[in-house]
GROMACS .gro file of C-alpha atoms in nm:
model
  268
    1MET     CA    1  -0.047  -7.974  -5.114
    2ASN     CA    2  -0.150  -7.720  -4.841
    3ARG     CA    3  -0.073  -7.655  -4.481
    4ARG     CA    4  -0.390  -7.826  -4.364
    5ILE     CA    5  -0.218  -8.151  -4.444
    6PHE     CA    6   0.000  -8.096  -4.140
    7SER     CA    7  -0.303  -8.094  -3.913
    8PHE     CA    8  -0.436  -8.411  -4.074
    9ILE     CA    9  -0.112  -8.608  -4.059
   10THR     CA   10  -0.044  -8.488  -3.705
   11MET     CA   11  -0.389  -8.601  -3.592
   12ILE     CA   12  -0.297  -8.946  -3.732
   13VAL     CA   13   0.026  -8.961  -3.547
   14LEU     CA   14  -0.136  -8.842  -3.223
   15SER     CA   15  -0.406  -9.110  -3.269
   16LEU     CA   16  -0.140  -9.375  -3.323
   17VAL     CA   17   0.043  -9.302  -3.001
   18LEU     CA   18  -0.247  -9.209  -2.765
   19VAL     CA   19  -0.524  -9.460  -2.840
   20GLY     CA   20  -0.578  -9.755  -2.623
   21CYS     CA   21  -0.456 -10.109  -2.703
   22GLY     CA   22  -0.650 -10.365  -2.886
   23ALA     CA   23  -0.599 -10.686  -3.085
   24ILE     CA   24  -0.477 -10.641  -3.436
   25LYS     CA   25  -0.765 -10.738  -3.665
   26ASN     CA   26  -0.799 -10.800  -4.033
   27VAL     CA   27  -1.077 -10.693  -4.267
   28ASN     CA   28  -1.298 -10.976  -4.150
   29ASN     CA   29  -1.266 -10.862  -3.790
   30SER     CA   30  -1.105 -11.185  -3.676
   31THR     CA   31  -0.798 -11.171  -3.457
   32TYR     CA   32  -0.496 -11.114  -3.673
   33ALA     CA   33  -0.191 -11.337  -3.638
   34VAL     CA   34   0.065 -11.190  -3.396
   35PHE     CA   35   0.350 -11.021  -3.579
   36ASN     CA   36   0.676 -11.203  -3.558
   37TYR     CA   37   0.945 -11.008  -3.379
   38VAL     CA   38   1.321 -11.069  -3.409
   39ASP     CA   39   1.612 -10.948  -3.188
   40LYS     CA   40   1.745 -10.609  -3.253
   41GLU     CA   41   2.057 -10.454  -3.102
   42VAL     CA   42   1.979 -10.114  -2.936
   43GLU     CA   43   2.240  -9.959  -2.717
   44GLY     CA   44   2.116  -9.889  -2.364
   45SER     CA   45   1.947 -10.046  -2.064
   46TYR     CA   46   1.657 -10.236  -2.240
   47ASP     CA   47   1.673 -10.506  -2.510
   48PHE     CA   48   1.451 -10.459  -2.808
   49GLU     CA   49   1.291 -10.672  -3.080
   50THR     CA   50   1.168 -10.550  -3.412
   51CYS     CA   51   0.899 -10.646  -3.656
   52VAL     CA   52   0.920 -10.557  -4.020
   53TYR     CA   53   0.586 -10.627  -4.189
   54ALA     CA   54   0.427 -10.539  -4.520
   55GLU     CA   55   0.087 -10.605  -4.664
   56GLU     CA   56  -0.083 -10.524  -4.994
   57MET     CA   57  -0.460 -10.485  -4.998
   58LYS     CA   58  -0.659 -10.520  -5.321
   59ASP     CA   59  -1.012 -10.437  -5.404
   60GLU     CA   60  -1.259 -10.690  -5.557
   61GLU     CA   61  -1.130 -10.612  -5.906
   62GLY     CA   62  -0.776 -10.699  -5.807
   63THR     CA   63  -0.644 -10.338  -5.813
   64THR     CA   64  -0.407 -10.256  -5.525
   65ARG     CA   65  -0.561  -9.996  -5.297
   66VAL     CA   66  -0.333  -9.998  -4.993
   67ASN     CA   67   0.037 -10.067  -4.934
   68PHE     CA   68   0.094 -10.093  -4.565
   69TYR     CA   69   0.444 -10.120  -4.408
   70CYS     CA   70   0.562 -10.116  -4.048
   71ASP     CA   71   0.908 -10.130  -3.890
   72ILE     CA   72   0.834 -10.131  -3.512
   73ASP     CA   73   1.061 -10.190  -3.213
   74ARG     CA   74   0.930 -10.289  -2.874
   75ILE     CA   75   1.098 -10.405  -2.549
   76LYS     CA   76   1.188 -10.773  -2.554
   77ASN     CA   77   1.070 -10.977  -2.255
   78PRO     CA   78   0.953 -10.671  -2.061
   79SER     CA   79   0.931 -10.675  -1.677
   80ASP     CA   80   0.608 -10.566  -1.516
   81GLU     CA   81   0.765 -10.223  -1.472
   82VAL     CA   82   0.802 -10.158  -1.843
   83LYS     CA   83   0.503 -10.341  -1.992
   84PHE     CA   84   0.316 -10.017  -2.016
   85VAL     CA   85   0.564  -9.899  -2.278
   86ASN     CA   86   0.487 -10.193  -2.498
   87LYS     CA   87   0.119 -10.125  -2.460
   88GLU     CA   88   0.167  -9.778  -2.610
   89ILE     CA   89   0.380  -9.917  -2.892
   90ASP     CA   90   0.126 -10.187  -2.977
   91ALA     CA   91  -0.149  -9.932  -2.972
   92ALA     CA   92   0.031  -9.733  -3.232
   93LEU     CA   93   0.079 -10.041  -3.450
   94ASN     CA   94  -0.280 -10.150  -3.410
   95ALA     CA   95  -0.412  -9.806  -3.501
   96ALA     CA   96  -0.183  -9.779  -3.802
   97TYR     CA   97  -0.291 -10.126  -3.925
   98ASP     CA   98  -0.658 -10.047  -3.874
   99LEU     CA   99  -0.621  -9.713  -4.061
  100GLY     CA  100  -0.404  -9.838  -4.341
  101ILE     CA  101  -0.552 -10.177  -4.409
  102THR     CA  102  -0.914 -10.173  -4.294
  103THR     CA  103  -1.030  -9.812  -4.340
  104MET     CA  104  -0.830  -9.682  -4.630
  105LYS     CA  105  -0.895  -9.981  -4.865
  106ASP     CA  106  -1.266  -9.900  -4.857
  107ASP     CA  107  -1.212  -9.525  -4.882
  108CYS     CA  108  -0.974  -9.555  -5.173
  109THR     CA  109  -1.201  -9.797  -5.351
  110GLU     CA  110  -1.482  -9.553  -5.322
  111LEU     CA  111  -1.264  -9.263  -5.441
  112ALA     CA  112  -1.173  -9.463  -5.749
  113LYS     CA  113  -1.536  -9.505  -5.843
  114ASN     CA  114  -1.601  -9.136  -5.849
  115ASN     CA  115  -1.275  -8.985  -5.957
  116ASP     CA  116  -1.055  -9.107  -6.244
  117TYR     CA  117  -0.748  -8.958  -6.070
  118PHE     CA  118  -0.773  -9.228  -5.809
  119LYS     CA  119  -0.856  -9.512  -6.052
  120ASP     CA  120  -0.515  -9.677  -6.038
  121MET     CA  121  -0.370  -9.514  -5.728
  122ALA     CA  122  -0.275  -9.703  -5.415
  123TYR     CA  123  -0.274  -9.532  -5.076
  124GLY     CA  124   0.058  -9.567  -4.892
  125SER     CA  125   0.070  -9.609  -4.521
  126GLU     CA  126   0.378  -9.658  -4.309
  127ILE     CA  127   0.465  -9.650  -3.940
  128GLN     CA  128   0.815  -9.677  -3.800
  129ASN     CA  129   0.972  -9.601  -3.466
  130ASN     CA  130   1.321  -9.535  -3.334
  131VAL     CA  131   1.462  -9.551  -2.986
  132LEU     CA  132   1.629  -9.215  -2.912
  133TYR     CA  133   1.711  -9.257  -2.538
  134ASN     CA  134   1.744  -9.592  -2.361
  135SER     CA  135   1.819  -9.570  -1.987
  136LYS     CA  136   1.678  -9.764  -1.695
  137ASP     CA  137   1.492  -9.454  -1.583
  138ILE     CA  138   1.383  -9.277  -1.901
  139LEU     CA  139   1.298  -9.419  -2.240
  140THR     CA  140   1.232  -9.200  -2.547
  141ILE     CA  141   1.079  -9.345  -2.862
  142GLU     CA  142   1.024  -9.148  -3.186
  143PHE     CA  143   0.729  -9.246  -3.413
  144ASN     CA  144   0.729  -9.165  -3.779
  145ALA     CA  145   0.409  -9.188  -3.979
  146TYR     CA  146   0.396  -9.168  -4.358
  147GLU     CA  147   0.108  -9.142  -4.599
  148TYR     CA  148   0.069  -9.116  -4.970
  149TRP     CA  149  -0.242  -8.985  -5.139
  150GLY     CA  150  -0.103  -8.930  -5.487
  151GLY     CA  151   0.081  -8.630  -5.624
  152ALA     CA  152   0.458  -8.558  -5.633
  153HIS     CA  153   0.529  -8.699  -5.281
  154GLY     CA  154   0.385  -8.837  -4.963
  155THR     CA  155   0.384  -8.667  -4.628
  156ASN     CA  156   0.561  -8.760  -4.305
  157ALA     CA  157   0.504  -8.655  -3.946
  158VAL     CA  158   0.724  -8.739  -3.637
  159TYR     CA  159   0.607  -8.750  -3.282
  160ALA     CA  160   0.824  -8.828  -2.975
  161LEU     CA  161   0.711  -9.009  -2.663
  162MET     CA  162   0.904  -9.012  -2.339
  163PHE     CA  163   0.840  -9.269  -2.068
  164ASP     CA  164   0.910  -9.236  -1.695
  165ILE     CA  165   0.987  -9.595  -1.615
  166PRO     CA  166   0.984  -9.589  -1.227
  167ASN     CA  167   0.652  -9.402  -1.225
  168GLN     CA  168   0.516  -9.597  -1.523
  169LYS     CA  169   0.385  -9.290  -1.701
  170GLN     CA  170   0.452  -9.069  -2.004
  171ILE     CA  171   0.661  -8.765  -1.936
  172MET     CA  172   0.442  -8.474  -2.042
  173PHE     CA  173   0.523  -8.107  -2.116
  174SER     CA  174   0.387  -7.999  -1.775
  175ASP     CA  175   0.634  -8.248  -1.609
  176VAL     CA  176   0.928  -8.067  -1.769
  177PHE     CA  177   0.859  -7.691  -1.773
  178ASN     CA  178   0.745  -7.428  -1.531
  179GLU     CA  179   0.411  -7.300  -1.661
  180ASP     CA  180   0.473  -6.942  -1.555
  181LYS     CA  181   0.777  -6.930  -1.782
  182LEU     CA  182   0.617  -7.047  -2.101
  183ASP     CA  183   0.617  -6.702  -2.266
  184ILE     CA  184   1.005  -6.696  -2.227
  185LEU     CA  185   1.025  -7.045  -2.371
  186GLN     CA  186   0.818  -6.939  -2.667
  187GLU     CA  187   1.037  -6.641  -2.735
  188ILE     CA  188   1.351  -6.865  -2.719
  189ILE     CA  189   1.198  -7.106  -2.978
  190GLY     CA  190   1.100  -6.819  -3.207
  191ALA     CA  191   1.452  -6.674  -3.187
  192LYS     CA  192   1.604  -7.014  -3.266
  193LEU     CA  193   1.373  -7.049  -3.570
  194ILE     CA  194   1.491  -6.710  -3.702
  195GLU     CA  195   1.852  -6.832  -3.663
  196LEU     CA  196   1.775  -7.128  -3.875
  197ASN     CA  197   1.593  -6.924  -4.129
  198ASP     CA  198   1.876  -6.673  -4.157
  199ALA     CA  199   2.127  -6.954  -4.197
  200GLY     CA  200   1.928  -7.087  -4.490
  201GLU     CA  201   1.853  -7.417  -4.316
  202VAL     CA  202   1.472  -7.360  -4.327
  203ASP     CA  203   1.237  -7.120  -4.508
  204LEU     CA  204   0.985  -6.999  -4.256
  205PHE     CA  205   0.636  -6.902  -4.349
  206ASN     CA  206   0.556  -6.532  -4.286
  207ASP     CA  207   0.309  -6.629  -4.028
  208TYR     CA  208   0.526  -6.894  -3.859
  209TYR     CA  209   0.481  -6.731  -3.511
  210ASP     CA  210   0.104  -6.781  -3.541
  211SER     CA  211   0.168  -7.155  -3.555
  212ILE     CA  212   0.398  -7.141  -3.249
  213ASP     CA  213   0.118  -6.956  -3.065
  214ALA     CA  214  -0.126  -7.233  -3.165
  215VAL     CA  215   0.113  -7.501  -3.037
  216PHE     CA  216   0.135  -7.330  -2.696
  217ASN     CA  217  -0.233  -7.242  -2.680
  218GLU     CA  218  -0.347  -7.590  -2.779
  219ASN     CA  219  -0.087  -7.779  -2.563
  220ALA     CA  220   0.024  -7.954  -2.878
  221TYR     CA  221   0.394  -7.978  -2.785
  222ASN     CA  222   0.620  -8.220  -2.967
  223PHE     CA  223   0.949  -8.252  -2.798
  224TYR     CA  224   1.200  -8.479  -2.623
  225LEU     CA  225   1.482  -8.445  -2.365
  226THR     CA  226   1.846  -8.521  -2.434
  227LYS     CA  227   2.152  -8.522  -2.205
  228ASP     CA  228   2.230  -8.165  -2.313
  229GLY     CA  229   1.888  -8.001  -2.357
  230VAL     CA  230   1.544  -8.008  -2.516
  231SER     CA  231   1.468  -8.075  -2.887
  232PHE     CA  232   1.131  -7.949  -3.024
  233ILE     CA  233   1.013  -8.124  -3.338
  234PHE     CA  234   0.867  -7.916  -3.625
  235ASN     CA  235   0.680  -8.128  -3.882
  236GLN     CA  236   0.621  -8.035  -4.239
  237TYR     CA  237   0.391  -7.734  -4.299
  238LEU     CA  238   0.380  -7.621  -3.939
  239VAL     CA  239   0.617  -7.329  -3.966
  240ALA     CA  240   0.789  -7.398  -4.303
  241PRO     CA  241   0.707  -7.565  -4.639
  242TYR     CA  242   0.766  -7.927  -4.736
  243ALA     CA  243   1.108  -7.851  -4.878
  244SER     CA  244   1.230  -7.751  -4.535
  245GLY     CA  245   1.158  -8.106  -4.414
  246ILE     CA  246   1.112  -8.221  -4.055
  247PHE     CA  247   1.357  -8.047  -3.828
  248THR     CA  248   1.425  -7.976  -3.461
  249VAL     CA  249   1.494  -7.663  -3.260
  250ASP     CA  250   1.758  -7.766  -3.005
  251ILE     CA  251   1.799  -7.567  -2.683
  252ASP     CA  252   2.073  -7.630  -2.432
  253PHE     CA  253   1.973  -7.659  -2.060
  254ASP     CA  254   2.193  -7.363  -1.971
  255GLU     CA  255   1.959  -7.148  -2.185
  256LEU     CA  256   1.658  -7.284  -1.993
  257GLU     CA  257   1.757  -7.202  -1.636
  258GLY     CA  258   1.445  -7.141  -1.432
  259ILE     CA  259   1.231  -7.264  -1.713
  260VAL     CA  260   1.294  -7.634  -1.677
  261LYS     CA  261   1.178  -7.799  -1.353
  262PHE     CA  262   1.257  -8.158  -1.448
  263ASP     CA  263   1.527  -8.339  -1.237
  264LEU     CA  264   1.806  -8.328  -1.489
  265SER     CA  265   2.009  -8.579  -1.274
  266ARG     CA  266   1.773  -8.846  -1.422
  267LEU     CA  267   1.933  -8.789  -1.764
  268GLN     CA  268   2.241  -9.004  -1.729
   0.00000   0.00000   0.00000
C-alpha cells in the first residue's frame, strides 16, 4: 500500500459528492428500482430516512467480483428549500453504485483473466453517510467511502459537506475563512499536527508539511464547522500512515479570531 492510494480514494469520494444527479441504473442500463428508505431518528431540525442496501455481482462463470454496500441517510419529505441536499446525497449514491456495480465488475473480471492474484478476489465497495450537524440553518453530512482491492486491509476516506439551507448552497472554504489569513491558518494546523504527533496519537510522515501545502495550493480542503470551532479531516496516507487512521485537527474559534469570517451566530 502506498500514499498514492490516498489520492485515488479521495478522488472517488470527491466524485461521489460533487457529480450531478442521475437515475440509478443496473448493468443493463435500465432504470434501477428505487431504493427503499425507512425512518431513522436523527436529533435536530430535519427528519431523516435511511436505506441499507447490499448487492453481490458475479461474472459469467459465477465468481463474485463485486460486493456493494450502502447505508445512506437523506431528508425525509423534504420541502422545496432542502431538496437540493437530497440531490447531492442521491448523486453520491448513484456514483457509488455505478462505480461499484457497473464499472468494477468488468474491471475485476478483466484483472482476473490476466493475474492469478485477482482470480478469486472480489472488489469491495461501500458508501455510508452520517449527519454531523442538523439545524434549520446549517446541515453537515459526512460521507465515508471504502474500497478493497485485496491485501491486508481496505482503504477508507471521509469527506464532509456543509449545506447553507436558506441560501440553498454548499458552504465552501472561501465562505468561512479570510483568504489573506490562510498562511496563519496553515501554521496553526501544522502546530496542531505536531502536538498530536508528540502525544503519540499519530505518526506523521517526515514530509507531512508538503501535503498540507498541497491541500492549500490545490484548494482541497476537507473540513466542517461545529459549535465550538473547525475540524479539519485528515484521511489515511495524507500526512500519516494507515495505522494512524482517519483523524481530525480541531481548532477552537477563539484561536481563529480574524481568520474566520463566517457568521458564527448561525451555529446554534
